């Protein structure tokens, strides 16, 4: 944990996005190592650990993104159904609908006057709403889901930038170490 504090204090701009720590790009590896008090292996281990943390966060964000991307079409479908029910409510003709009773089992219903609809809220809870209330609730849920998806996409982009910065920094530290070893080998006399 001391390495995390030292690495984050090395950058002049310490930022984070919704709990995701920003990676610091290392310009000068020598001064980075001397200021952090780490040797090359410890710095590489810290960077690899940070990379793993980013990967875990990325998996969680991708799962949330998949859930939202599946939820938005469902909300849109519900909005369309409520709008259709409202349109048919004013006309005298009945709406004929096929609905799924169980997996693979469908039934046909004739809906004549739909004053209200029942919406699943989750956790085995269903509430009855008037068509206007249902439309307002579904519209709010749709807007919230769209906004959450935009935030998630921005978070994922920020996270990918941090992964790239950490990978580049890891490569710079590793290459600096290889270069230093070659310099030491070249300056030490070879035994014949």
mmCIF file of C-alpha atoms in Angstrom:
data_model
loop_
_atom_site.group_PDB
_atom_site.id
_atom_site.type_symbol
_atom_site.label_atom_id
_atom_site.label_comp_id
_atom_site.label_asym_id
_atom_site.label_seq_id
_atom_site.Cartn_x
_atom_site.Cartn_y
_atom_site.Cartn_z
ATOM 1 C CA UNK A 1 0.000 0.000 0.000
ATOM 2 C CA UNK A 2 2.948 2.340 0.561
ATOM 3 C CA UNK A 3 3.794 1.906 -3.104
ATOM 4 C CA UNK A 4 0.314 3.092 -4.065
ATOM 5 C CA UNK A 5 0.686 6.255 -2.023
ATOM 6 C CA UNK A 6 4.128 6.948 -3.427
ATOM 7 C CA UNK A 7 3.061 6.283 -7.031
ATOM 8 C CA UNK A 8 0.002 8.480 -6.753
ATOM 9 C CA UNK A 9 2.002 11.274 -5.147
ATOM 10 C CA UNK A 10 4.490 11.170 -8.036
ATOM 11 C CA UNK A 11 2.001 12.685 -10.467
ATOM 12 C CA UNK A 12 1.113 16.342 -10.282
ATOM 13 C CA UNK A 13 -2.486 15.634 -11.266
ATOM 14 C CA UNK A 14 -4.033 13.030 -8.993
ATOM 15 C CA UNK A 15 -7.485 12.301 -10.362
ATOM 16 C CA UNK A 16 -9.951 9.509 -10.252
ATOM 17 C CA UNK A 17 -13.271 8.793 -11.829
ATOM 18 C CA UNK A 18 -15.986 7.264 -9.687
ATOM 19 C CA UNK A 19 -13.494 5.418 -7.508
ATOM 20 C CA UNK A 20 -11.209 4.322 -10.347
ATOM 21 C CA UNK A 21 -7.716 5.639 -9.562
ATOM 22 C CA UNK A 22 -5.877 7.412 -12.338
ATOM 23 C CA UNK A 23 -2.640 5.898 -13.550
ATOM 24 C CA UNK A 24 0.476 8.024 -13.577
ATOM 25 C CA UNK A 25 2.590 8.179 -16.692
ATOM 26 C CA UNK A 26 6.283 7.961 -15.840
ATOM 27 C CA UNK A 27 8.476 10.285 -17.867
ATOM 28 C CA UNK A 28 11.743 9.570 -16.069
ATOM 29 C CA UNK A 29 12.019 6.056 -14.683
ATOM 30 C CA UNK A 30 15.157 6.771 -12.640
ATOM 31 C CA UNK A 31 13.595 9.656 -10.731
ATOM 32 C CA UNK A 32 10.332 7.706 -10.374
ATOM 33 C CA UNK A 33 12.158 4.811 -8.714
ATOM 34 C CA UNK A 34 14.263 7.048 -6.483
ATOM 35 C CA UNK A 35 11.266 9.151 -5.384
ATOM 36 C CA UNK A 36 9.100 6.107 -4.761
ATOM 37 C CA UNK A 37 11.845 4.244 -2.902
ATOM 38 C CA UNK A 38 11.084 1.113 -4.885
ATOM 39 C CA UNK A 39 13.405 -1.181 -6.731
ATOM 40 C CA UNK A 40 12.539 -2.267 -10.260
ATOM 41 C CA UNK A 41 10.932 -5.567 -9.231
ATOM 42 C CA UNK A 42 8.725 -3.896 -6.619
ATOM 43 C CA UNK A 43 7.661 -1.209 -9.083
ATOM 44 C CA UNK A 44 6.834 -3.845 -11.704
ATOM 45 C CA UNK A 45 4.902 -5.882 -9.131
ATOM 46 C CA UNK A 46 2.929 -2.791 -8.107
ATOM 47 C CA UNK A 47 2.115 -1.951 -11.727
ATOM 48 C CA UNK A 48 1.010 -5.537 -12.442
ATOM 49 C CA UNK A 49 -1.205 -5.485 -9.347
ATOM 50 C CA UNK A 50 -2.757 -2.200 -10.445
ATOM 51 C CA UNK A 51 -3.335 -3.679 -13.906
ATOM 52 C CA UNK A 52 -5.151 -6.629 -12.328
ATOM 53 C CA UNK A 53 -7.315 -4.244 -10.296
ATOM 54 C CA UNK A 54 -8.225 -2.386 -13.473
ATOM 55 C CA UNK A 55 -9.162 -5.680 -15.162
ATOM 56 C CA UNK A 56 -11.484 -6.632 -12.274
ATOM 57 C CA UNK A 57 -13.198 -3.241 -12.408
ATOM 58 C CA UNK A 58 -13.482 -3.549 -16.189
ATOM 59 C CA UNK A 59 -15.254 -6.907 -15.883
ATOM 60 C CA UNK A 60 -17.757 -5.432 -13.411
ATOM 61 C CA UNK A 61 -18.424 -2.410 -15.616
ATOM 62 C CA UNK A 62 -18.859 -4.590 -18.706
ATOM 63 C CA UNK A 63 -21.411 -6.729 -16.841
ATOM 64 C CA UNK A 64 -23.320 -3.595 -15.826
ATOM 65 C CA UNK A 65 -23.182 -2.359 -19.421
ATOM 66 C CA UNK A 66 -24.595 -5.665 -20.728
ATOM 67 C CA UNK A 67 -27.416 -5.497 -18.173
ATOM 68 C CA UNK A 68 -28.324 -1.949 -19.165
ATOM 69 C CA UNK A 69 -28.124 -2.744 -22.870
ATOM 70 C CA UNK A 70 -30.606 -5.577 -22.306
ATOM 71 C CA UNK A 71 -32.845 -3.472 -20.059
ATOM 72 C CA UNK A 72 -33.272 -0.495 -22.421
ATOM 73 C CA UNK A 73 -35.009 -2.458 -25.252
ATOM 74 C CA UNK A 74 -37.311 -4.079 -22.675
ATOM 75 C CA UNK A 75 -38.346 -0.668 -21.358
ATOM 76 C CA UNK A 76 -38.878 0.585 -24.922
ATOM 77 C CA UNK A 77 -41.042 -2.460 -25.672
ATOM 78 C CA UNK A 78 -43.122 -1.804 -22.564
ATOM 79 C CA UNK A 79 -43.542 1.849 -23.562
ATOM 80 C CA UNK A 80 -44.753 0.757 -27.009
ATOM 81 C CA UNK A 81 -47.250 -1.677 -25.490
ATOM 82 C CA UNK A 82 -48.662 0.934 -23.111
ATOM 83 C CA UNK A 83 -48.919 3.426 -26.000
ATOM 84 C CA UNK A 84 -50.772 0.815 -28.077
ATOM 85 C CA UNK A 85 -53.157 0.139 -25.186
ATOM 86 C CA UNK A 86 -53.831 3.856 -24.809
ATOM 87 C CA UNK A 87 -54.484 4.229 -28.526
ATOM 88 C CA UNK A 88 -56.882 1.269 -28.559
ATOM 89 C CA UNK A 89 -58.635 2.535 -25.415
ATOM 90 C CA UNK A 90 -60.185 5.422 -27.336
ATOM 91 C CA UNK A 91 -61.338 3.264 -30.239
ATOM 92 C CA UNK A 92 -64.144 0.738 -30.042
ATOM 93 C CA UNK A 93 -62.162 -2.152 -31.442
ATOM 94 C CA UNK A 94 -60.542 -4.676 -29.124
ATOM 95 C CA UNK A 95 -56.844 -5.464 -29.081
ATOM 96 C CA UNK A 96 -55.924 -9.099 -29.686
ATOM 97 C CA UNK A 97 -52.596 -10.056 -28.132
ATOM 98 C CA UNK A 98 -50.579 -13.229 -27.830
ATOM 99 C CA UNK A 99 -48.662 -13.542 -24.582
ATOM 100 C CA UNK A 100 -46.329 -16.092 -23.068
ATOM 101 C CA UNK A 101 -47.835 -18.062 -20.201
ATOM 102 C CA UNK A 102 -44.818 -20.250 -19.649
ATOM 103 C CA UNK A 103 -41.696 -20.996 -21.619
ATOM 104 C CA UNK A 104 -42.887 -22.002 -25.077
ATOM 105 C CA UNK A 105 -46.590 -21.832 -24.138
ATOM 106 C CA UNK A 106 -48.593 -18.906 -25.489
ATOM 107 C CA UNK A 107 -52.175 -17.787 -25.122
ATOM 108 C CA UNK A 108 -54.322 -15.293 -26.983
ATOM 109 C CA UNK A 109 -56.182 -12.528 -25.166
ATOM 110 C CA UNK A 110 -58.763 -10.025 -26.262
ATOM 111 C CA UNK A 111 -58.290 -6.692 -24.485
ATOM 112 C CA UNK A 112 -61.279 -4.388 -24.740
ATOM 113 C CA UNK A 113 -60.918 -1.636 -22.139
ATOM 114 C CA UNK A 114 -57.483 -1.197 -20.623
ATOM 115 C CA UNK A 115 -57.696 1.450 -17.931
ATOM 116 C CA UNK A 116 -54.586 0.195 -16.165
ATOM 117 C CA UNK A 117 -51.546 -2.002 -16.630
ATOM 118 C CA UNK A 118 -49.464 -4.078 -14.253
ATOM 119 C CA UNK A 119 -45.704 -3.596 -14.269
ATOM 120 C CA UNK A 120 -43.095 -5.899 -12.796
ATOM 121 C CA UNK A 121 -40.885 -3.853 -10.507
ATOM 122 C CA UNK A 122 -38.531 -6.698 -9.659
ATOM 123 C CA UNK A 123 -38.086 -8.971 -6.651
ATOM 124 C CA UNK A 124 -41.426 -10.648 -7.462
ATOM 125 C CA UNK A 125 -43.309 -7.363 -7.076
ATOM 126 C CA UNK A 126 -45.958 -6.260 -9.554
ATOM 127 C CA UNK A 127 -47.942 -3.034 -9.239
ATOM 128 C CA UNK A 128 -50.973 -1.799 -11.098
ATOM 129 C CA UNK A 129 -50.715 1.653 -12.688
ATOM 130 C CA UNK A 130 -52.972 3.727 -14.852
ATOM 131 C CA UNK A 131 -51.704 3.923 -18.424
ATOM 132 C CA UNK A 132 -50.556 7.526 -17.892
ATOM 133 C CA UNK A 133 -48.691 6.672 -14.675
ATOM 134 C CA UNK A 134 -47.117 3.629 -16.329
ATOM 135 C CA UNK A 135 -45.963 5.732 -19.273
ATOM 136 C CA UNK A 136 -44.440 8.330 -16.945
ATOM 137 C CA UNK A 137 -42.687 5.664 -14.849
ATOM 138 C CA UNK A 138 -41.373 3.786 -17.864
ATOM 139 C CA UNK A 139 -40.191 7.007 -19.500
ATOM 140 C CA UNK A 140 -38.296 7.958 -16.324
ATOM 141 C CA UNK A 141 -36.758 4.483 -16.109
ATOM 142 C CA UNK A 142 -35.748 4.655 -19.782
ATOM 143 C CA UNK A 143 -34.102 8.068 -19.320
ATOM 144 C CA UNK A 144 -32.271 6.872 -16.192
ATOM 145 C CA UNK A 145 -31.057 3.734 -17.954
ATOM 146 C CA UNK A 146 -29.801 5.770 -20.936
ATOM 147 C CA UNK A 147 -27.983 8.199 -18.623
ATOM 148 C CA UNK A 148 -26.444 5.324 -16.650
ATOM 149 C CA UNK A 149 -25.281 3.709 -19.871
ATOM 150 C CA UNK A 150 -23.588 6.935 -20.968
ATOM 151 C CA UNK A 151 -21.793 7.182 -17.617
ATOM 152 C CA UNK A 152 -20.715 3.539 -17.886
ATOM 153 C CA UNK A 153 -19.342 4.063 -21.385
ATOM 154 C CA UNK A 154 -17.350 7.070 -20.147
ATOM 155 C CA UNK A 155 -16.101 5.044 -17.162
ATOM 156 C CA UNK A 156 -15.010 2.224 -19.465
ATOM 157 C CA UNK A 157 -13.150 4.657 -21.714
ATOM 158 C CA UNK A 158 -11.403 6.203 -18.695
ATOM 159 C CA UNK A 159 -10.532 2.721 -17.466
ATOM 160 C CA UNK A 160 -9.123 1.670 -20.841
ATOM 161 C CA UNK A 161 -6.961 4.807 -20.846
ATOM 162 C CA UNK A 162 -5.655 3.889 -17.387
ATOM 163 C CA UNK A 163 -4.887 0.338 -18.527
ATOM 164 C CA UNK A 164 -2.949 1.702 -21.513
ATOM 165 C CA UNK A 165 -0.999 4.160 -19.355
ATOM 166 C CA UNK A 166 -0.167 1.405 -16.854
ATOM 167 C CA UNK A 167 0.960 -0.961 -19.616
ATOM 168 C CA UNK A 168 3.164 1.723 -21.169
ATOM 169 C CA UNK A 169 4.622 2.579 -17.764
ATOM 170 C CA UNK A 170 5.314 -1.100 -17.090
ATOM 171 C CA UNK A 171 7.093 -1.410 -20.416
ATOM 172 C CA UNK A 172 9.121 1.743 -19.743
ATOM 173 C CA UNK A 173 10.238 0.491 -16.314
ATOM 174 C CA UNK A 174 11.097 -2.939 -17.702
ATOM 175 C CA UNK A 175 13.000 -1.524 -20.686
ATOM 176 C CA UNK A 176 14.866 0.901 -18.428
ATOM 177 C CA UNK A 177 15.923 -2.037 -16.240
ATOM 178 C CA UNK A 178 17.131 -4.030 -19.273
ATOM 179 C CA UNK A 179 19.074 -0.992 -20.479
ATOM 180 C CA UNK A 180 20.689 -0.516 -17.055
ATOM 181 C CA UNK A 181 21.718 -4.179 -16.908
ATOM 182 C CA UNK A 182 23.339 -3.936 -20.340
ATOM 183 C CA UNK A 183 25.212 -0.811 -19.282
ATOM 184 C CA UNK A 184 26.477 -2.578 -16.145
ATOM 185 C CA UNK A 185 27.570 -5.588 -18.208
ATOM 186 C CA UNK A 186 29.394 -3.360 -20.662
ATOM 187 C CA UNK A 187 31.279 -1.508 -17.910
ATOM 188 C CA UNK A 188 32.289 -4.570 -15.906
ATOM 189 C CA UNK A 189 35.470 -6.282 -17.147
ATOM 190 C CA UNK A 190 34.942 -9.713 -18.637
ATOM 191 C CA UNK A 191 36.949 -12.587 -17.270
ATOM 192 C CA UNK A 192 38.812 -14.621 -19.857
#
